[in-house]
Amino acid sequence: ATGANATASLPRLHLLQVRRGPRSTSTQRRTLTATRGATNRDCVLIKRTLRGGQIEKHDGDVVIIGDVNVDSIVSASGDVTVFGRLCGEVHAGNRGDTGATVSAICFEPSQVRIADVVAVMGAQNSEPTPFPEVARINWPAPTRAGGLGQIDGRGSSGGGGQPRILVEPAGQFWQQLSARGRKRRAARVGSEGKLKWSAPAKAARLTGIYLIIAGMSLLLAPESTFGLLFDVRTIAPGWIQVFGIIAAALGLYYVGTAVGD
């Protein structure tokens, strides 16, 4: 009874004016038509990973539950949403819809096109982020008719007043989290571009360097190094080298923590 009352108290969700489209020949794809204001736009649901060389081109929105691998292409007249890793090429609003968006949990596409605006991304220009992202057209200034904006990576435009594709965290929570991360990184970099070390970071770096030196000494000269403090006859040289490997690994961990934290 308690569970029933708790369930009854939850807000109910209503999906209005939704009808199923024609049945697809693929068991992994469904087509739904939903009302958006005064117009209808199809939504194609693809529940699989797109391998390299595969092409998906549809009218309306496209939702993919899976990954979009390198050398695969997704094209839609509406929005494109990927619940997975987006690494291939994607074209949203291929009929000129400049309000279309491209969203992905892991946003690493090789190329993004929205309407006639192109962004060439590539692994060398974009770094993976720990939050979902959405790409949309940004209009920084009035543009000439027929202008084509092109950017490389996140945020740098290829033309002054031309439209560009802006990639940002998807949702207010992720935007705030990303802003805090940028402030934290900026606080660790001085005006000359050099990394600033806090007191705990300095201590961790010093400890790590000491452990690396000690570990390498135990590994390369186990008896001589161990004999400085202990009797080498009480332990086999092999075990001394094992301790050296462990010490060196801990040293790398300490140094990495000091640099990356």
PDB file of N, CA and C in Angstrom, residues 164-218:
ATOM      1  N   ARG A 164      29.293  30.556 -37.290  1.00  0.00           N
ATOM      2  CA  ARG A 164      30.208  29.487 -36.916  1.00  0.00           C
ATOM      3  C   ARG A 164      29.474  28.480 -36.047  1.00  0.00           C
ATOM      4  N   ILE A 165      30.032  27.315 -35.955  1.00  0.00           N
ATOM      5  CA  ILE A 165      29.437  26.266 -35.138  1.00  0.00           C
ATOM      6  C   ILE A 165      30.040  26.338 -33.744  1.00  0.00           C
ATOM      7  N   LEU A 166      29.178  26.480 -32.761  1.00  0.00           N
ATOM      8  CA  LEU A 166      29.598  26.581 -31.368  1.00  0.00           C
ATOM      9  C   LEU A 166      29.316  25.255 -30.674  1.00  0.00           C
ATOM     10  N   VAL A 167      30.340  24.697 -30.020  1.00  0.00           N
ATOM     11  CA  VAL A 167      30.206  23.464 -29.250  1.00  0.00           C
ATOM     12  C   VAL A 167      30.276  23.821 -27.779  1.00  0.00           C
ATOM     13  N   GLU A 168      29.264  23.451 -27.027  1.00  0.00           N
ATOM     14  CA  GLU A 168      29.199  23.796 -25.616  1.00  0.00           C
ATOM     15  C   GLU A 168      28.595  22.642 -24.829  1.00  0.00           C
ATOM     16  N   PRO A 169      28.782  22.632 -23.504  1.00  0.00           N
ATOM     17  CA  PRO A 169      28.167  21.584 -22.684  1.00  0.00           C
ATOM     18  C   PRO A 169      26.657  21.576 -22.837  1.00  0.00           C
ATOM     19  N   ALA A 170      26.084  20.380 -22.846  1.00  0.00           N
ATOM     20  CA  ALA A 170      24.644  20.223 -23.053  1.00  0.00           C
ATOM     21  C   ALA A 170      23.928  20.341 -21.715  1.00  0.00           C
ATOM     22  N   GLY A 171      23.347  21.493 -21.449  1.00  0.00           N
ATOM     23  CA  GLY A 171      22.602  21.682 -20.217  1.00  0.00           C
ATOM     24  C   GLY A 171      23.313  22.605 -19.253  1.00  0.00           C
ATOM     25  N   GLN A 172      22.536  23.227 -18.384  1.00  0.00           N
ATOM     26  CA  GLN A 172      23.078  24.214 -17.458  1.00  0.00           C
ATOM     27  C   GLN A 172      24.023  23.578 -16.447  1.00  0.00           C
ATOM     28  N   PHE A 173      23.716  22.365 -15.990  1.00  0.00           N
ATOM     29  CA  PHE A 173      24.584  21.711 -15.005  1.00  0.00           C
ATOM     30  C   PHE A 173      25.974  21.491 -15.578  1.00  0.00           C
ATOM     31  N   TRP A 174      26.045  20.981 -16.814  1.00  0.00           N
ATOM     32  CA  TRP A 174      27.348  20.706 -17.414  1.00  0.00           C
ATOM     33  C   TRP A 174      28.071  21.991 -17.771  1.00  0.00           C
ATOM     34  N   GLN A 175      27.315  23.041 -18.124  1.00  0.00           N
ATOM     35  CA  GLN A 175      27.948  24.320 -18.406  1.00  0.00           C
ATOM     36  C   GLN A 175      28.612  24.885 -17.152  1.00  0.00           C
ATOM     37  N   GLN A 176      27.924  24.792 -16.001  1.00  0.00           N
ATOM     38  CA  GLN A 176      28.519  25.275 -14.757  1.00  0.00           C
ATOM     39  C   GLN A 176      29.728  24.437 -14.358  1.00  0.00           C
ATOM     40  N   LEU A 177      29.637  23.108 -14.554  1.00  0.00           N
ATOM     41  CA  LEU A 177      30.757  22.236 -14.222  1.00  0.00           C
ATOM     42  C   LEU A 177      31.957  22.542 -15.104  1.00  0.00           C
ATOM     43  N   SER A 178      31.710  22.788 -16.400  1.00  0.00           N
ATOM     44  CA  SER A 178      32.799  23.116 -17.310  1.00  0.00           C
ATOM     45  C   SER A 178      33.433  24.458 -16.939  1.00  0.00           C
ATOM     46  N   ALA A 179      32.603  25.439 -16.537  1.00  0.00           N
ATOM     47  CA  ALA A 179      33.134  26.742 -16.155  1.00  0.00           C
ATOM     48  C   ALA A 179      34.019  26.630 -14.918  1.00  0.00           C
ATOM     49  N   ARG A 180      33.608  25.800 -13.955  1.00  0.00           N
ATOM     50  CA  ARG A 180      34.445  25.614 -12.764  1.00  0.00           C
ATOM     51  C   ARG A 180      35.763  24.956 -13.127  1.00  0.00           C
ATOM     52  N   GLY A 181      35.712  24.005 -14.063  1.00  0.00           N
ATOM     53  CA  GLY A 181      36.954  23.353 -14.488  1.00  0.00           C
ATOM     54  C   GLY A 181      37.897  24.319 -15.173  1.00  0.00           C
ATOM     55  N   ARG A 182      37.350  25.217 -16.017  1.00  0.00           N
ATOM     56  CA  ARG A 182      38.196  26.205 -16.691  1.00  0.00           C
ATOM     57  C   ARG A 182      38.813  27.168 -15.688  1.00  0.00           C
ATOM     58  N   LYS A 183      38.039  27.589 -14.682  1.00  0.00           N
ATOM     59  CA  LYS A 183      38.580  28.491 -13.662  1.00  0.00           C
ATOM     60  C   LYS A 183      39.681  27.804 -12.858  1.00  0.00           C
ATOM     61  N   ARG A 184      39.473  26.515 -12.592  1.00  0.00           N
ATOM     62  CA  ARG A 184      40.485  25.783 -11.829  1.00  0.00           C
ATOM     63  C   ARG A 184      41.779  25.647 -12.617  1.00  0.00           C
ATOM     64  N   ARG A 185      41.665  25.364 -13.917  1.00  0.00           N
ATOM     65  CA  ARG A 185      42.861  25.264 -14.748  1.00  0.00           C
ATOM     66  C   ARG A 185      43.541  26.617 -14.884  1.00  0.00           C
ATOM     67  N   ALA A 186      42.731  27.686 -15.031  1.00  0.00           N
ATOM     68  CA  ALA A 186      43.313  29.024 -15.175  1.00  0.00           C
ATOM     69  C   ALA A 186      44.029  29.448 -13.907  1.00  0.00           C
ATOM     70  N   ALA A 187      43.535  29.011 -12.747  1.00  0.00           N
ATOM     71  CA  ALA A 187      44.177  29.390 -11.486  1.00  0.00           C
ATOM     72  C   ALA A 187      45.546  28.749 -11.328  1.00  0.00           C
ATOM     73  N   ARG A 188      45.780  27.651 -12.033  1.00  0.00           N
ATOM     74  CA  ARG A 188      47.064  26.947 -11.908  1.00  0.00           C
ATOM     75  C   ARG A 188      48.085  27.439 -12.921  1.00  0.00           C
ATOM     76  N   VAL A 189      47.690  28.327 -13.826  1.00  0.00           N
ATOM     77  CA  VAL A 189      48.608  28.827 -14.840  1.00  0.00           C
ATOM     78  C   VAL A 189      48.874  30.298 -14.577  1.00  0.00           C
ATOM     79  N   GLY A 190      50.143  30.674 -14.477  1.00  0.00           N
ATOM     80  CA  GLY A 190      50.506  32.051 -14.207  1.00  0.00           C
ATOM     81  C   GLY A 190      50.389  32.924 -15.432  1.00  0.00           C
ATOM     82  N   SER A 191      50.728  34.203 -15.265  1.00  0.00           N
ATOM     83  CA  SER A 191      50.619  35.155 -16.366  1.00  0.00           C
ATOM     84  C   SER A 191      51.588  34.844 -17.495  1.00  0.00           C
ATOM     85  N   GLU A 192      52.700  34.171 -17.184  1.00  0.00           N
ATOM     86  CA  GLU A 192      53.672  33.823 -18.207  1.00  0.00           C
ATOM     87  C   GLU A 192      53.415  32.460 -18.823  1.00  0.00           C
ATOM     88  N   GLY A 193      52.269  31.855 -18.503  1.00  0.00           N
ATOM     89  CA  GLY A 193      51.943  30.555 -19.061  1.00  0.00           C
ATOM     90  C   GLY A 193      52.590  29.387 -18.350  1.00  0.00           C
ATOM     91  N   LYS A 194      53.258  29.642 -17.209  1.00  0.00           N
ATOM     92  CA  LYS A 194      53.910  28.579 -16.468  1.00  0.00           C
ATOM     93  C   LYS A 194      52.969  28.041 -15.398  1.00  0.00           C
ATOM     94  N   LEU A 195      53.114  26.740 -15.130  1.00  0.00           N
ATOM     95  CA  LEU A 195      52.275  26.085 -14.143  1.00  0.00           C
ATOM     96  C   LEU A 195      52.673  26.514 -12.740  1.00  0.00           C
ATOM     97  N   LYS A 196      51.670  26.916 -11.941  1.00  0.00           N
ATOM     98  CA  LYS A 196      51.920  27.314 -10.568  1.00  0.00           C
ATOM     99  C   LYS A 196      51.737  26.110  -9.652  1.00  0.00           C
ATOM    100  N   TRP A 197      52.690  25.929  -8.714  1.00  0.00           N
ATOM    101  CA  TRP A 197      52.679  24.775  -7.821  1.00  0.00           C
ATOM    102  C   TRP A 197      52.219  25.200  -6.439  1.00  0.00           C
ATOM    103  N   SER A 198      51.190  24.532  -5.927  1.00  0.00           N
ATOM    104  CA  SER A 198      50.792  24.747  -4.543  1.00  0.00           C
ATOM    105  C   SER A 198      51.709  23.949  -3.625  1.00  0.00           C
ATOM    106  N   ALA A 199      51.595  24.199  -2.321  1.00  0.00           N
ATOM    107  CA  ALA A 199      52.453  23.499  -1.362  1.00  0.00           C
ATOM    108  C   ALA A 199      52.232  21.983  -1.390  1.00  0.00           C
ATOM    109  N   PRO A 200      50.979  21.486  -1.381  1.00  0.00           N
ATOM    110  CA  PRO A 200      50.799  20.030  -1.476  1.00  0.00           C
ATOM    111  C   PRO A 200      51.328  19.454  -2.787  1.00  0.00           C
ATOM    112  N   ALA A 201      51.176  20.205  -3.889  1.00  0.00           N
ATOM    113  CA  ALA A 201      51.694  19.715  -5.167  1.00  0.00           C
ATOM    114  C   ALA A 201      53.211  19.630  -5.162  1.00  0.00           C
ATOM    115  N   LYS A 202      53.860  20.607  -4.544  1.00  0.00           N
ATOM    116  CA  LYS A 202      55.320  20.567  -4.448  1.00  0.00           C
ATOM    117  C   LYS A 202      55.779  19.370  -3.625  1.00  0.00           C
ATOM    118  N   ALA A 203      55.082  19.112  -2.502  1.00  0.00           N
ATOM    119  CA  ALA A 203      55.453  17.975  -1.654  1.00  0.00           C
ATOM    120  C   ALA A 203      55.248  16.657  -2.395  1.00  0.00           C
ATOM    121  N   ALA A 204      54.140  16.543  -3.132  1.00  0.00           N
ATOM    122  CA  ALA A 204      53.887  15.321  -3.891  1.00  0.00           C
ATOM    123  C   ALA A 204      54.919  15.137  -4.999  1.00  0.00           C
ATOM    124  N   ARG A 205      55.287  16.227  -5.651  1.00  0.00           N
ATOM    125  CA  ARG A 205      56.291  16.122  -6.711  1.00  0.00           C
ATOM    126  C   ARG A 205      57.639  15.703  -6.143  1.00  0.00           C
ATOM    127  N   LEU A 206      58.043  16.282  -5.016  1.00  0.00           N
ATOM    128  CA  LEU A 206      59.326  15.930  -4.405  1.00  0.00           C
ATOM    129  C   LEU A 206      59.334  14.471  -3.958  1.00  0.00           C
ATOM    130  N   THR A 207      58.219  14.037  -3.343  1.00  0.00           N
ATOM    131  CA  THR A 207      58.118  12.639  -2.912  1.00  0.00           C
ATOM    132  C   THR A 207      58.179  11.691  -4.101  1.00  0.00           C
ATOM    133  N   GLY A 208      57.495  12.058  -5.159  1.00  0.00           N
ATOM    134  CA  GLY A 208      57.500  11.209  -6.343  1.00  0.00           C
ATOM    135  C   GLY A 208      58.876  11.083  -6.966  1.00  0.00           C
ATOM    136  N   ILE A 209      59.593  12.185  -7.059  1.00  0.00           N
ATOM    137  CA  ILE A 209      60.952  12.147  -7.631  1.00  0.00           C
ATOM    138  C   ILE A 209      61.866  11.280  -6.767  1.00  0.00           C
ATOM    139  N   TYR A 210      61.733  11.421  -5.444  1.00  0.00           N
ATOM    140  CA  TYR A 210      62.557  10.610  -4.547  1.00  0.00           C
ATOM    141  C   TYR A 210      62.263   9.123  -4.728  1.00  0.00           C
ATOM    142  N   LEU A 211      60.981   8.757  -4.814  1.00  0.00           N
ATOM    143  CA  LEU A 211      60.617   7.349  -4.976  1.00  0.00           C
ATOM    144  C   LEU A 211      61.086   6.806  -6.327  1.00  0.00           C
ATOM    145  N   ILE A 212      61.013   7.621  -7.366  1.00  0.00           N
ATOM    146  CA  ILE A 212      61.482   7.171  -8.678  1.00  0.00           C
ATOM    147  C   ILE A 212      62.987   6.897  -8.649  1.00  0.00           C
ATOM    148  N   ILE A 213      63.750   7.813  -8.048  1.00  0.00           N
ATOM    149  CA  ILE A 213      65.203   7.623  -7.973  1.00  0.00           C
ATOM    150  C   ILE A 213      65.542   6.387  -7.146  1.00  0.00           C
ATOM    151  N   ALA A 214      64.875   6.248  -5.982  1.00  0.00           N
ATOM    152  CA  ALA A 214      65.138   5.091  -5.132  1.00  0.00           C
ATOM    153  C   ALA A 214      64.740   3.796  -5.823  1.00  0.00           C
ATOM    154  N   GLY A 215      63.590   3.800  -6.497  1.00  0.00           N
ATOM    155  CA  GLY A 215      63.136   2.597  -7.178  1.00  0.00           C
ATOM    156  C   GLY A 215      64.063   2.179  -8.302  1.00  0.00           C
ATOM    157  N   MET A 216      64.509   3.150  -9.110  1.00  0.00           N
ATOM    158  CA  MET A 216      65.430   2.820 -10.200  1.00  0.00           C
ATOM    159  C   MET A 216      66.771   2.330  -9.669  1.00  0.00           C
ATOM    160  N   SER A 217      67.221   2.893  -8.532  1.00  0.00           N
ATOM    161  CA  SER A 217      68.481   2.437  -7.939  1.00  0.00           C
ATOM    162  C   SER A 217      68.355   1.002  -7.450  1.00  0.00           C
ATOM    163  N   LEU A 218      67.222   0.675  -6.799  1.00  0.00           N
ATOM    164  CA  LEU A 218      67.010  -0.696  -6.350  1.00  0.00           C
ATOM    165  C   LEU A 218      66.872  -1.666  -7.510  1.00  0.00           C
TER     166      LEU A 218
END
